[in-house]
Short mmCIF file of C-alpha atoms and ligand atoms in Angstrom, two decimals:
data_model
loop_
_atom_site.label_atom_id
_atom_site.label_comp_id
_atom_site.label_asym_id
_atom_site.label_seq_id
_atom_site.Cartn_x
_atom_site.Cartn_y
_atom_site.Cartn_z
CA UNK A 174 -74.93 29.95 40.62
CA UNK A 175 -72.53 30.23 37.68
CA UNK A 176 -69.74 30.44 40.31
CA UNK A 177 -70.93 27.40 42.27
CA UNK A 178 -68.76 24.28 42.07
CA UNK A 179 -71.77 22.00 42.62
CA UNK A 180 -74.10 23.36 39.89
CA UNK A 181 -74.07 22.39 36.20
CA UNK A 182 -76.14 24.38 33.71
CA UNK A 183 -75.49 23.07 30.19
CA UNK A 184 -77.27 24.69 27.26
CA UNK A 185 -79.28 22.52 24.88
CA UNK A 186 -76.69 23.21 22.18
CA UNK A 187 -73.94 21.97 24.50
CA UNK A 188 -75.94 18.83 25.24
CA UNK A 189 -76.66 18.09 21.59
CA UNK A 190 -73.01 18.50 20.61
CA UNK A 191 -72.12 15.76 23.10
CA UNK A 192 -72.06 16.77 26.77
CA UNK A 193 -68.62 16.47 28.34
CA UNK A 194 -70.05 14.95 31.54
CA UNK A 195 -72.16 12.27 29.83
CA UNK A 196 -70.80 8.97 31.16
CA UNK A 197 -68.36 10.83 33.43
CA UNK A 198 -70.40 12.02 36.41
CA UNK A 199 -68.75 9.57 38.79
CA UNK A 200 -65.18 10.17 37.68
CA UNK A 201 -65.27 13.91 36.96
CA UNK A 202 -67.93 15.31 39.30
CA UNK A 203 -68.13 13.01 42.30
CA UNK A 204 -64.61 11.56 41.96
CA UNK A 205 -65.65 8.11 43.18
CA UNK A 206 -67.42 5.03 41.82
CA UNK A 207 -70.46 5.19 44.11
CA UNK A 208 -74.04 4.84 42.80
CA UNK A 209 -75.79 7.88 41.32
CA UNK A 210 -79.28 8.81 42.53
CA UNK A 211 -81.31 11.44 40.66
CA UNK A 212 -84.04 13.62 42.13
CA UNK A 213 -86.25 14.83 39.28
CA UNK A 214 -87.94 18.21 39.77
CA UNK A 215 -85.90 18.71 42.93
CA UNK A 216 -87.11 22.27 43.60
CA UNK A 217 -85.14 23.51 46.61
CA UNK A 218 -83.30 20.19 46.80
CA UNK A 219 -84.36 19.09 50.28
CA UNK A 220 -84.45 15.44 49.29
CA UNK A 221 -81.10 15.45 47.51
CA UNK A 222 -79.34 17.26 50.37
CA UNK A 223 -81.11 15.22 53.09
CA UNK A 224 -80.28 11.91 51.41
CA UNK A 225 -76.68 12.98 50.75
CA UNK A 226 -76.22 13.59 54.48
CA UNK A 227 -77.77 10.22 55.28
CA UNK A 228 -75.91 8.21 52.62
CA UNK A 229 -72.32 9.46 52.24
CA UNK A 230 -71.54 6.42 50.04
CA UNK A 231 -74.04 7.43 47.35
CA UNK A 232 -73.98 10.39 44.96
CA UNK A 233 -77.08 12.59 44.61
CA UNK A 234 -77.95 14.84 41.71
CA UNK A 235 -80.91 17.21 41.98
CA UNK A 236 -82.43 18.17 38.63
CA UNK A 237 -84.72 21.09 37.96
CA UNK A 238 -85.19 23.83 35.41
CA UNK A 239 -85.80 26.59 37.95
CA UNK A 240 -82.58 28.21 39.12
CA UNK A 241 -83.93 30.25 42.05
CA UNK A 242 -85.19 27.11 43.80
CA UNK A 243 -82.05 25.15 43.02
CA UNK A 244 -79.91 27.97 44.46
CA UNK A 245 -81.29 27.19 47.92
CA UNK A 246 -80.28 23.51 47.80
CA UNK A 247 -76.91 24.12 46.19
CA UNK A 248 -76.07 26.86 48.73
CA UNK A 249 -77.00 24.56 51.61
CA UNK A 250 -74.91 21.71 50.17
CA UNK A 251 -71.89 24.01 49.86
CA UNK A 252 -72.36 25.34 53.40
CA UNK A 253 -72.54 21.76 54.69
CA UNK A 254 -69.43 20.89 52.66
CA UNK A 255 -71.19 17.93 51.06
CA UNK A 256 -69.19 16.49 48.17
CA UNK A 257 -71.73 13.78 47.28
CA UNK A 258 -74.52 16.08 46.09
CA UNK A 259 -74.67 18.28 42.99
CA UNK A 260 -77.33 20.00 40.90
CA UNK A 261 -78.06 19.88 37.20
CA UNK A 262 -80.18 22.66 35.79
CA UNK A 263 -81.88 21.34 32.70
CA UNK A 264 -85.20 20.01 31.45
CA UNK A 265 -85.94 16.40 32.42
CA UNK A 266 -86.77 15.84 28.73
CA UNK A 267 -83.06 16.34 27.94
CA UNK A 268 -81.59 13.85 30.43
CA UNK A 269 -80.75 11.35 27.70
CA UNK A 270 -78.10 13.82 26.55
CA UNK A 271 -76.69 14.04 30.09
CA UNK A 272 -76.27 10.36 31.02
CA UNK A 273 -75.12 7.25 29.24
CA UNK A 274 -76.56 3.73 29.40
CA UNK A 275 -76.72 2.36 33.00
CA UNK A 276 -75.06 5.50 34.42
CA UNK A 277 -77.88 6.13 36.90
CA UNK A 278 -78.70 3.75 39.76
CA UNK A 279 -81.93 5.16 41.24
CA UNK A 280 -84.51 7.87 40.54
CA UNK A 281 -86.66 9.81 43.00
CA UNK A 282 -89.59 11.89 41.77
CA UNK A 283 -90.75 14.16 44.57
CA UNK A 284 -94.11 15.93 44.36
CA UNK A 285 -94.23 16.48 40.61
CA UNK A 286 -97.01 18.46 38.98
CA UNK A 287 -99.71 15.81 38.28
CA UNK A 288 -100.86 17.55 35.06
CA UNK A 289 -104.50 16.70 35.62
CA UNK A 290 -105.75 17.78 32.18
CA UNK A 291 -105.79 14.95 29.64
CA UNK A 292 -104.10 17.04 26.98
CA UNK A 293 -101.15 17.54 29.40
CA UNK A 294 -100.79 13.79 30.11
CA UNK A 295 -97.49 13.54 28.21
CA UNK A 296 -95.96 15.98 30.74
CA UNK A 297 -96.54 13.60 33.65
CA UNK A 298 -93.15 12.34 34.76
CA UNK A 299 -94.47 8.76 34.95
CA UNK A 300 -96.03 8.85 31.45
CA UNK A 301 -94.68 5.96 29.29
CA UNK A 302 -92.71 8.46 27.17
CA UNK A 303 -90.75 9.59 30.25
CA UNK A 304 -90.31 6.03 31.52
CA UNK A 305 -88.86 5.02 28.16
CA UNK A 306 -86.43 7.95 28.36
CA UNK A 307 -85.38 6.89 31.87
CA UNK A 308 -84.83 3.29 30.68
CA UNK A 309 -82.01 4.55 28.46
CA UNK A 310 -79.81 5.55 31.39
CA UNK A 311 -81.26 3.82 34.48
CA UNK A 312 -79.47 0.63 35.53
CA UNK A 313 -81.75 -2.43 35.22
CA UNK A 314 -81.53 -2.97 39.00
CA UNK A 315 -82.48 0.66 39.63
CA UNK A 316 -85.79 1.59 41.24
CA UNK A 317 -87.95 4.63 40.59
CA UNK A 318 -89.55 6.19 43.68
CA UNK A 319 -92.59 8.45 43.40
CA UNK A 320 -93.69 10.49 46.41
CA UNK A 321 -96.80 12.58 45.81
CA UNK A 322 -99.86 14.04 47.49
CA UNK A 323 -101.80 13.53 44.25
CA UNK A 324 -104.17 10.58 44.53
CA UNK A 325 -104.68 11.03 40.81
CA UNK A 326 -100.98 10.67 39.92
CA UNK A 327 -100.59 7.78 42.36
CA UNK A 328 -103.45 5.88 40.70
CA UNK A 329 -102.38 6.87 37.20
CA UNK A 330 -98.84 5.59 37.84
CA UNK A 331 -100.13 2.31 39.30
CA UNK A 332 -102.13 1.89 36.08
CA UNK A 333 -99.08 2.59 33.92
CA UNK A 334 -96.94 0.12 35.92
CA UNK A 335 -99.54 -2.62 35.52
CA UNK A 336 -100.51 -1.80 31.93
CA UNK A 337 -96.92 -1.59 30.69
CA UNK A 338 -95.70 -4.62 32.73
CA UNK A 339 -93.25 -2.72 34.87
CA UNK A 340 -92.44 -4.23 38.26
CA UNK A 341 -94.20 -2.80 41.32
CA UNK A 342 -92.04 -3.11 44.46
CA UNK A 343 -93.91 -1.05 47.05
CA UNK A 344 -97.13 0.97 47.23
CA UNK A 345 -98.59 3.00 50.09
CA UNK A 346 -101.53 5.38 49.88
CA UNK A 347 -100.86 7.17 53.20
CA UNK A 348 -97.25 6.95 54.36
CA UNK A 349 -97.76 8.66 57.73
CA UNK A 350 -100.55 6.25 58.69
CA UNK A 351 -98.88 3.13 57.34
CA UNK A 352 -98.10 -0.05 59.25
CA UNK A 353 -94.69 -0.33 57.62
CA UNK A 354 -92.01 2.23 58.58
CA UNK A 355 -90.01 3.43 55.56
CA UNK A 356 -87.08 5.51 56.87
CA UNK A 357 -86.21 7.10 53.49
CA UNK A 358 -89.62 8.74 53.31
CA UNK A 359 -89.02 10.92 56.36
CA UNK A 360 -87.37 13.82 54.53
CA UNK A 361 -89.97 16.51 53.82
CA UNK A 362 -89.69 18.80 50.81
CA UNK A 363 -91.09 22.31 50.54
CA UNK A 364 -94.16 21.07 48.66
CA UNK A 365 -94.67 18.15 51.01
CA UNK A 366 -94.84 20.55 53.98
CA UNK A 367 -97.46 22.62 52.15
CA UNK A 368 -99.58 19.54 51.43
CA UNK A 369 -99.24 18.25 54.99
CA UNK A 370 -100.60 21.59 56.29
CA UNK A 371 -103.69 20.87 54.17
CA UNK A 372 -103.86 17.38 55.77
CA UNK A 373 -103.40 15.68 52.39
CA UNK A 374 -102.28 12.03 52.69
CA UNK A 375 -98.86 11.51 51.13
CA UNK A 376 -98.54 8.49 48.83
CA UNK A 377 -95.53 6.44 47.74
CA UNK A 378 -94.66 4.02 44.95
CA UNK A 379 -91.46 2.17 44.20
CA UNK A 380 -91.06 0.24 40.97
CA UNK A 381 -88.52 -1.10 38.50
CA UNK A 382 -88.78 -0.77 34.75
CA UNK A 383 -89.28 -3.87 32.61
CA UNK A 384 -86.15 -4.98 30.68
CA UNK A 385 -85.00 -2.50 28.02
CA UNK A 386 -85.61 -4.91 25.14
CA UNK A 387 -89.32 -5.06 26.06
CA UNK A 388 -90.01 -1.35 25.50
C1 LIG B 558 -94.28 20.93 42.41
S1 LIG B 558 -92.60 21.31 42.33
C2 LIG B 558 -91.88 20.18 43.50
C3 LIG B 558 -90.52 20.62 43.94
C4 LIG B 558 -89.86 19.71 44.99
N1 LIG B 558 -89.64 18.38 44.52
C5 LIG B 558 -90.68 19.68 46.24
O1 LIG B 558 -91.25 18.63 46.55
O2 LIG B 558 -90.74 20.70 46.95
C6 LIG B 558 -92.14 20.60 40.79
C7 LIG B 558 -90.74 20.99 40.32
O3 LIG B 558 -90.45 20.29 39.11
C8 LIG B 558 -89.80 21.17 38.22
N2 LIG B 558 -90.09 20.69 36.86
C9 LIG B 558 -91.32 20.44 36.35
N3 LIG B 558 -91.21 19.99 35.09
C10 LIG B 558 -89.88 19.96 34.80
C11 LIG B 558 -89.13 19.59 33.65
N4 LIG B 558 -89.74 19.14 32.55
N5 LIG B 558 -87.79 19.67 33.70
C12 LIG B 558 -87.17 20.14 34.81
N6 LIG B 558 -87.83 20.50 35.95
C13 LIG B 558 -89.16 20.42 35.93
C14 LIG B 558 -90.36 22.54 38.52
O4 LIG B 558 -89.47 23.57 38.13
C15 LIG B 558 -90.58 22.47 40.03
O5 LIG B 558 -89.46 22.96 40.76
#
């Protein structure tokens, strides 16, 4: 992937010294001024690539630490000649070094590990520590979308939204048996397909973070 034009793999040292792309993703990477949408823990990147095909006037950036999975999405994006999708290989904990204030317009979290054990709670991507990190670079109008098979993580995140006074915009506990049709939920990731084979209901949340000065 080192040769790929759509993959960025900064080291932590590079990030801490001041990453060259921080604040410059639109101008230097995507070469437009369109909104930036992140997919956190993108795995093979099905969501990022699928959404990029659907929304040519938005930029998508898949983020994951695992290169072998990311290779699949980045290869597909190159083969499809998609210029509005790229991949950033780093830890989600380091994203504050990658983006500047308001640089990101939307976040998707697709089938993250729910970290069921209490001592692992701080690793949940919707834990208040992560949400505070996201608030540093997510535009105030930007929504966070969580798609998961985990009833636990769905309920946990609803509790965090209510308890921390974030703004719930949409909630569905079984998207494929819902009355409301949500077209952006149609794309199925690798993990989603595995969970659907086990007949697990797939849940969805969309919320906005409370204003930055209230954190
Ligand atoms: C359960 S998989 C889901 C992958 C993909 N979204 C899907 O639905 O098929 C979770 C992904 O999140 C990534 N991940 C977990 N914690 C991470 C972190 N702190 N930083 C970067 N990636 C992380 C893992 O490498 C893995 O690819």
